[in-house]
Amino acid sequence: MTSPSPSPANDPAPVPVPANDPAPANDPVPAPVNGGLFSGMFARGEAAAEVSDVAWLAAMLDAEAALAGAQAALGLVPAEVPAALAEACRPGLYDVAELGDRAARTGNPVIPLVAALRERIEPGLRRFVHYGATSQDVNDTAAMLVARRALAPILADLSACADACARLAAGHRGTVMAGRTVLQHAVPVTFGLKAAGWLSALDRSRSWLAEVPLPVQYGGAAGTLSVLGERGHEVPPLLAAGLGLAEPLVPWHTDRTPVARLACALGTAAGTLGKVANDVKLLAQTEVAEVAEPTGPGRGTSSAMPHKRNPVGSMSVLACVQRVPGLVASILDGMVQEHERAAGPWQAEWETLGELLRLTGSAASWLREVLEGLTVDPARMRANLGATRGLLMAEQVVVRLGGTPQARRLVDAACARATEEGTELREVLLADPGVSLTPGEIDAALDPAGALGSAAAFVDRALAAHENLTGAGG
């Protein structure tokens, strides 16, 4: 075959591989170290390992190997290149810290990595390493691989959270509790309906995240792949198939919509996780005590107060998701890039995207534990319905009186009197000659179980939608 022309002249000169490289060829990839002081809270679950430095390095090497394979299949590089490169593309052969140090001098880690790769290939094949590619092609493709691998445990934990909510919704379909608006008692709802709301939001967030396309990147120096003549466009379909990623229509070097869409989906999922955790936190307050997180040795304890049972799971979810909106904003801000290659905005994505995946994954893992071990106290929920001495049923009394403005004024006055006197609304209504209801009608109006509207129907709809989603493999 005719040898293709060499890769672009601005490719780096070979850089010696550090002498202390791990030598054994079949050594496993070093396990990522997540033993930091705060990693137990912010790096929980399996997603954290998938965004480690070693995971990024592995993804870059996978991209380089897959690129060679796609090009060889098209006859663009010698047939022996993929095997030679596969032998060299083992993460354990490279020193992550050394690559990082050299990346600081060149502006990205791909440049020193490619140089090190070439040193491990026989001289006659070195020019076909990273052939026709620019550093961003490898870095962006690696980012999509990292995202895909990190999303797998995140999606699994989101599914488990949704399944737990489905069980709660079905098991407490008729468990009456106080609905709360603006942190005050509103009208009766069911815990099943609350769990169904969580379920619906989790299913929707998971679906959006699962549907985000993760495309390969291959455009060469400025998106034309001119090094490959007029055949460059034939490579991305094979590259995408080899890596299990999506094929883009055109190179997207400064079109950051793929990353932005992923960031927004992660932000939505994190917000949903935070909403559920916030509800659990509030329901677990001592004064409310309608649910409790799972217990375990030392879990939820205080350094000062022996009696504490703090909602550490919900607290940890909220600590993770609190940091997410700023990261999403950073990704969106970075969409405004210059011409065919960004100087700054693209580079700002790297750690930002990894942190987004790590924090969302940690939050999902925490909430899964919370929901799968959640204790619900129906008796306490029922008792709390009486905390306002019947006032949360005032709307039903207005309805029973005809729903007129006059009826509303009458019930407003009765509520005010009950509040001032600290007495039951029922007693005030019975003593008010303007209330044209029998004692039996008043009791019916004040029965929380009789004012649940379509709560059960909504629970059933959420459960059916979840069943359809999981049955379809969504």
XYZ file of C-alpha atoms in Angstrom:
474
model
C 0.000 0.000 0.000
C 1.061 3.594 -0.469
C 2.247 5.079 2.800
C 0.059 7.956 3.924
C 1.657 11.286 4.543
C 2.913 11.943 8.082
C 0.697 13.479 10.723
C 0.624 17.262 11.186
C 3.900 18.989 11.777
C 2.824 20.413 15.090
C 2.675 16.958 16.672
C 5.070 16.767 19.618
C 8.554 15.398 19.477
C 9.018 12.128 21.345
C 9.368 12.532 25.082
C 11.168 9.825 27.055
C 8.955 7.584 29.131
C 9.816 7.822 32.834
C 12.282 5.184 33.895
C 10.117 4.045 36.787
C 7.260 2.878 34.551
C 5.520 -0.225 35.884
C 7.194 -3.036 33.963
C 4.960 -6.131 34.000
C 2.981 -6.194 30.770
C -0.107 -7.805 32.261
C -0.361 -5.763 35.419
C -3.913 -4.523 36.053
C -4.689 -0.854 35.823
C -3.814 0.730 39.189
C -6.876 1.218 41.323
C -7.867 4.857 41.739
C -7.229 6.284 45.166
C -10.393 7.765 46.660
C -9.275 7.814 50.238
C -9.304 11.557 50.749
C -10.654 13.128 53.886
C -13.927 14.141 52.245
C -14.247 11.409 49.627
C -16.560 9.300 51.782
C -19.205 11.963 51.306
C -18.384 13.369 47.890
C -16.956 10.334 46.085
C -19.351 7.602 47.171
C -20.416 4.961 44.702
C -18.808 3.563 41.591
C -18.870 6.684 39.433
C -15.933 8.208 41.316
C -13.528 5.545 40.077
C -14.642 6.154 36.503
C -13.561 9.806 36.593
C -10.206 9.300 38.291
C -6.964 10.300 36.618
C -6.292 6.667 35.781
C -9.739 6.353 34.205
C -9.106 9.427 32.054
C -5.752 8.015 30.978
C -7.354 4.673 30.108
C -10.008 6.449 28.040
C -7.392 8.434 26.120
C -5.466 5.267 25.367
C -8.665 3.515 24.291
C -9.364 6.397 21.925
C -5.898 6.176 20.398
C -6.149 2.408 19.952
C -9.639 2.593 18.448
C -8.556 5.317 16.051
C -5.734 3.132 14.747
C -8.127 0.219 14.379
C -10.631 2.270 12.382
C -7.924 3.675 10.128
C -6.382 0.257 9.499
C -9.794 -1.140 8.563
C -9.962 1.514 5.852
C -6.411 0.945 4.698
C -5.286 4.362 5.853
C -2.488 3.031 8.071
C -0.481 -0.206 7.907
C -2.307 -3.281 9.132
C 0.209 -3.927 11.906
C -0.389 -0.557 13.605
C -3.437 -1.532 15.715
C -1.698 -4.533 17.300
C 1.433 -2.546 18.016
C -0.573 0.285 19.508
C -2.785 -2.036 21.540
C 0.329 -3.389 23.212
C 1.411 0.145 24.096
C -2.028 1.393 25.165
C -2.002 -0.107 28.647
C -2.469 2.475 31.401
C -0.123 0.681 33.777
C 2.798 1.546 31.516
C 2.476 5.270 32.141
C 3.086 7.563 35.079
C -0.007 9.734 35.529
C 1.798 12.304 37.647
C 4.588 12.658 35.102
C 2.101 13.086 32.262
C 0.282 15.706 34.302
C 3.469 17.599 34.931
C 4.305 17.645 31.236
C 0.739 18.581 30.338
C 1.250 21.842 32.218
C 3.960 22.772 29.717
C 1.989 21.872 26.597
C -1.568 22.856 27.491
C -3.145 19.400 27.533
C -2.213 15.849 28.568
C -2.606 14.291 25.121
C 0.602 15.818 23.785
C 2.961 14.135 26.285
C 0.880 10.953 26.133
C 1.243 10.700 22.355
C 4.962 11.317 22.663
C 5.246 8.538 25.239
C 3.142 6.222 23.074
C 5.422 6.754 20.093
C 8.417 5.777 22.176
C 6.823 2.365 22.694
C 6.177 1.764 18.991
C 8.819 0.622 16.527
C 10.276 3.605 14.669
C 8.767 2.712 11.311
C 5.219 2.901 12.687
C 5.501 5.905 14.984
C 4.120 8.392 12.493
C 0.859 6.441 12.379
C 0.208 6.946 16.106
C -2.445 9.637 16.591
C -2.642 9.757 12.811
C -4.404 12.790 11.412
C -5.724 13.659 14.861
C -5.379 16.715 17.024
C -5.109 16.596 20.798
C -8.698 17.680 21.238
C -9.939 14.698 19.237
C -8.470 12.332 21.781
C -9.367 14.409 24.831
C -12.998 14.920 23.765
C -13.438 11.284 22.792
C -11.931 10.269 26.120
C -14.339 12.627 27.907
C -17.270 10.895 26.236
C -15.872 7.485 27.194
C -15.363 8.606 30.773
C -18.923 9.931 30.836
C -20.376 6.723 29.414
C -18.525 4.611 31.946
C -19.432 6.850 34.869
C -23.055 7.040 33.769
C -23.513 3.283 34.049
C -23.412 3.205 37.880
C -25.203 6.542 38.104
C -28.091 5.251 35.998
C -28.139 2.018 37.992
C -28.405 3.932 41.269
C -31.103 6.196 39.850
C -33.049 3.119 38.776
C -32.680 1.618 42.230
C -33.868 4.874 43.795
C -36.913 4.841 41.534
C -37.641 1.197 42.344
C -37.491 2.004 46.057
C -39.910 4.886 45.533
C -42.248 2.592 43.630
C -42.316 0.203 46.573
C -42.997 3.076 48.955
C -45.742 4.448 46.738
C -47.466 1.091 46.423
C -47.059 0.210 50.089
C -48.362 3.561 51.317
C -50.974 4.266 48.655
C -53.532 4.988 51.367
C -51.270 6.218 54.203
C -52.686 9.622 55.063
C -50.364 12.439 56.062
C -50.346 16.224 56.117
C -49.489 17.921 52.888
C -47.256 20.906 53.488
C -47.001 24.110 51.502
C -44.584 26.881 52.453
C -43.557 24.570 55.336
C -47.057 24.754 56.868
C -49.831 22.180 57.017
C -51.943 22.469 53.891
C -54.432 19.671 53.170
C -54.221 15.879 53.570
C -52.226 13.855 51.069
C -50.850 10.330 51.196
C -47.299 9.254 51.644
C -47.891 7.106 48.603
C -48.561 10.234 46.565
C -45.413 11.897 47.867
C -43.359 8.822 46.945
C -45.073 8.704 43.550
C -43.968 12.274 42.951
C -40.401 11.297 43.763
C -40.738 8.264 41.501
C -41.994 10.243 38.520
C -39.234 12.837 38.827
C -36.517 10.198 39.198
C -37.774 8.232 36.197
C -37.891 11.370 34.087
C -34.415 12.520 35.145
C -32.943 9.095 34.531
C -34.508 8.895 31.074
C -33.145 12.293 30.090
C -29.675 11.307 31.267
C -29.781 7.953 29.494
C -30.805 9.620 26.227
C -27.901 12.074 26.079
C -25.816 11.258 22.957
C -22.088 10.885 23.595
C -20.266 11.376 20.270
C -16.709 10.636 19.271
C -14.521 13.494 18.152
C -12.269 13.320 15.085
C -11.656 16.413 13.030
C -7.914 16.902 12.892
C -6.197 20.227 13.221
C -9.207 22.387 12.320
C -12.060 20.063 11.427
C -11.125 19.097 7.847
C -9.028 15.931 8.388
C -6.941 17.093 5.451
C -4.076 14.738 6.362
C -6.287 11.872 5.198
C -7.009 13.489 1.847
C -10.696 13.115 1.037
C -11.297 10.008 3.152
C -11.280 11.495 6.631
C -15.075 11.388 6.917
C -14.950 7.587 6.601
C -13.196 7.201 9.956
C -15.740 8.532 12.513
C -18.395 5.844 11.846
C -15.887 3.069 12.501
C -14.342 4.899 15.427
C -17.766 5.403 16.997
C -18.718 1.765 16.507
C -15.436 0.587 17.983
C -15.881 2.662 21.124
C -19.636 2.304 21.547
C -20.171 6.049 21.160
C -22.354 8.107 18.846
C -21.248 9.309 15.429
C -21.362 13.100 15.062
C -22.515 14.773 11.883
C -19.420 16.972 11.779
C -16.487 17.580 14.151
C -17.618 19.553 17.186
C -14.381 21.092 18.455
C -15.985 24.412 19.396
C -19.611 23.284 19.295
C -19.925 22.233 22.916
C -23.577 21.218 22.817
C -22.756 17.527 23.506
C -20.996 18.429 26.751
C -23.563 21.083 27.639
C -26.459 18.679 27.142
C -24.748 16.111 29.352
C -24.071 18.729 32.024
C -27.684 19.893 32.017
C -28.977 16.332 32.290
C -26.623 15.705 35.200
C -27.767 18.944 36.811
C -31.415 17.924 36.464
C -30.734 14.498 37.935
C -28.812 16.043 40.828
C -31.614 18.498 41.507
C -34.132 15.659 41.595
C -31.979 13.700 44.020
C -31.687 16.799 46.182
C -35.445 17.377 46.229
C -36.098 13.856 47.506
C -33.329 14.121 50.089
C -34.673 17.459 51.281
C -38.124 15.972 51.827
C -36.657 13.075 53.785
C -34.555 15.459 55.877
C -37.604 17.549 56.779
C -39.810 14.534 57.509
C -37.104 13.132 59.780
C -36.989 16.197 62.049
C -37.674 15.426 65.711
C -40.863 17.501 65.698
C -42.145 15.659 62.611
C -40.602 12.169 62.886
C -42.675 10.682 60.078
C -39.740 8.887 58.455
C -36.287 7.812 59.568
C -33.158 6.978 57.659
C -31.556 3.544 58.016
C -29.421 3.018 61.081
C -26.068 1.387 61.620
C -23.153 1.452 64.046
C -22.036 5.046 64.429
C -24.354 6.300 61.706
C -25.859 9.729 62.380
C -24.103 10.222 65.688
C -22.901 13.503 67.129
C -19.520 14.250 68.670
C -21.302 15.979 71.566
C -24.837 14.559 71.844
C -25.269 10.814 72.419
C -28.948 10.831 71.504
C -28.589 12.161 67.950
C -29.739 10.273 64.869
C -28.808 12.736 62.176
C -30.031 12.171 58.597
C -26.514 11.760 57.238
C -27.637 10.219 53.967
C -29.925 13.073 53.026
C -27.389 15.543 54.323
C -24.704 14.021 52.100
C -26.957 14.061 49.043
C -27.652 17.733 49.617
C -23.974 18.526 50.179
C -23.155 16.933 46.818
C -25.943 18.541 44.796
C -25.323 21.962 46.345
C -22.123 22.111 44.305
C -23.638 20.972 40.999
C -25.393 24.107 39.660
C -22.166 26.106 39.627
C -20.448 23.334 37.691
C -23.279 23.220 35.149
C -23.058 26.994 34.805
C -19.329 26.698 34.170
C -19.937 24.228 31.345
C -22.606 26.459 29.811
C -20.396 29.523 30.122
C -17.665 27.637 28.303
C -19.840 27.143 25.214
C -18.727 30.537 23.895
C -15.516 29.471 22.178
C -13.211 31.002 19.623
C -13.247 29.885 15.971
C -11.929 26.313 15.552
C -10.132 25.857 18.894
C -10.742 27.433 22.271
C -8.068 28.956 24.455
C -9.359 28.402 27.975
C -13.082 27.494 27.835
C -12.446 23.991 26.498
C -9.698 23.301 29.005
C -11.993 24.413 31.834
C -14.381 21.575 31.001
C -12.073 18.711 31.899
C -12.161 18.639 35.672
C -15.575 20.311 35.726
C -17.199 17.439 33.838
C -15.453 14.871 36.002
C -16.624 16.600 39.156
C -20.182 16.766 37.843
C -20.191 13.023 37.225
C -18.569 12.274 40.571
C -20.904 14.439 42.653
C -24.066 13.283 40.877
C -22.922 9.692 41.227
C -22.199 10.182 44.910
C -25.602 11.756 45.499
C -27.355 8.908 43.667
C -25.491 6.311 45.694
C -26.334 8.056 48.976
C -30.017 8.433 48.131
C -30.270 4.807 47.082
C -29.163 3.758 50.561
C -31.582 6.212 52.165
C -34.622 5.104 50.185
C -33.937 1.389 50.317
C -33.688 1.551 54.116
C -36.263 4.255 54.826
C -38.571 3.660 57.797
C -42.065 5.144 57.484
C -44.258 5.785 60.555
C -47.942 5.904 59.499
C -49.104 6.339 63.105
C -46.968 9.437 63.522
C -48.277 10.774 60.231
C -51.825 10.298 61.443
C -51.037 11.929 64.786
C -49.450 14.927 63.070
C -52.647 15.503 61.125
C -54.173 16.686 64.385
C -51.426 19.177 65.180
C -53.552 22.102 63.993
C -56.711 20.782 65.701
C -58.627 20.307 62.475
C -57.539 23.471 60.682
C -56.015 21.632 57.723
C -59.560 20.455 56.876
C -60.944 23.989 56.655
C -61.069 23.884 52.865
C -63.413 20.903 53.008
C -65.727 22.748 55.384
C -65.945 25.612 52.877
C -66.812 23.088 50.167
C -69.516 21.493 52.338
C -70.987 24.932 52.972
C -71.335 25.537 49.259
C -67.996 27.126 48.406
C -69.421 30.647 48.347
C -67.563 33.792 49.450
C -69.884 33.912 52.450
C -68.944 30.328 53.360
C -65.265 31.240 53.085
C -65.715 34.248 55.392
C -67.546 32.118 57.924
C -64.837 29.452 57.980
C -62.076 32.078 58.094
C -63.650 33.457 61.244
C -64.015 29.988 62.746
C -60.345 29.209 62.050
C -59.255 32.485 63.628
C -61.311 31.780 66.721
C -59.997 28.206 67.033
C -56.444 29.525 66.762
C -56.971 32.284 69.313
C -58.703 30.019 71.805
C -56.487 27.011 71.197
C -59.495 24.802 70.662
C -60.615 22.287 68.062
C -62.107 23.652 64.846
C -64.906 21.110 65.275
C -65.990 22.693 68.562
C -66.040 26.174 67.054
C -68.099 24.994 64.093
C -70.601 23.179 66.279
C -71.088 26.314 68.394
C -71.498 28.669 65.414
C -75.172 29.200 64.499
C -74.138 30.308 61.028
C -72.762 26.882 60.172
C -75.597 24.979 58.517
C -74.051 21.550 58.897
C -75.057 18.673 61.135
C -72.527 17.192 63.558
C -72.220 14.223 61.233
C -71.565 16.466 58.229
C -68.951 18.413 60.193
C -67.225 15.186 61.190
C -67.236 14.028 57.575
C -65.769 17.331 56.443
C -63.022 17.083 59.055
C -62.029 13.480 58.194
C -58.659 13.578 56.370
C -59.238 10.192 54.761
C -62.298 11.556 53.016
C -60.471 14.390 51.299
C -57.777 12.679 49.271
C -59.196 13.457 45.860
C -57.293 11.713 43.050
C -54.275 10.818 45.164
C -54.722 7.084 44.627
C -55.233 7.527 40.896
C -52.051 9.572 40.604
C -50.125 6.911 42.517
C -51.411 4.250 40.149
C -50.451 6.322 37.117
C -46.906 6.829 38.373
C -46.549 3.132 39.141
C -47.868 2.141 35.709
C -45.489 4.555 33.957
C -42.580 3.182 35.986
C -43.555 -0.370 35.119
C -43.705 0.516 31.432
C -40.313 2.202 31.632
C -38.583 -0.648 33.411
C -40.382 -3.255 31.323
C -39.101 -1.540 28.191
C -35.571 -1.560 29.568
C -35.542 2.214 30.064
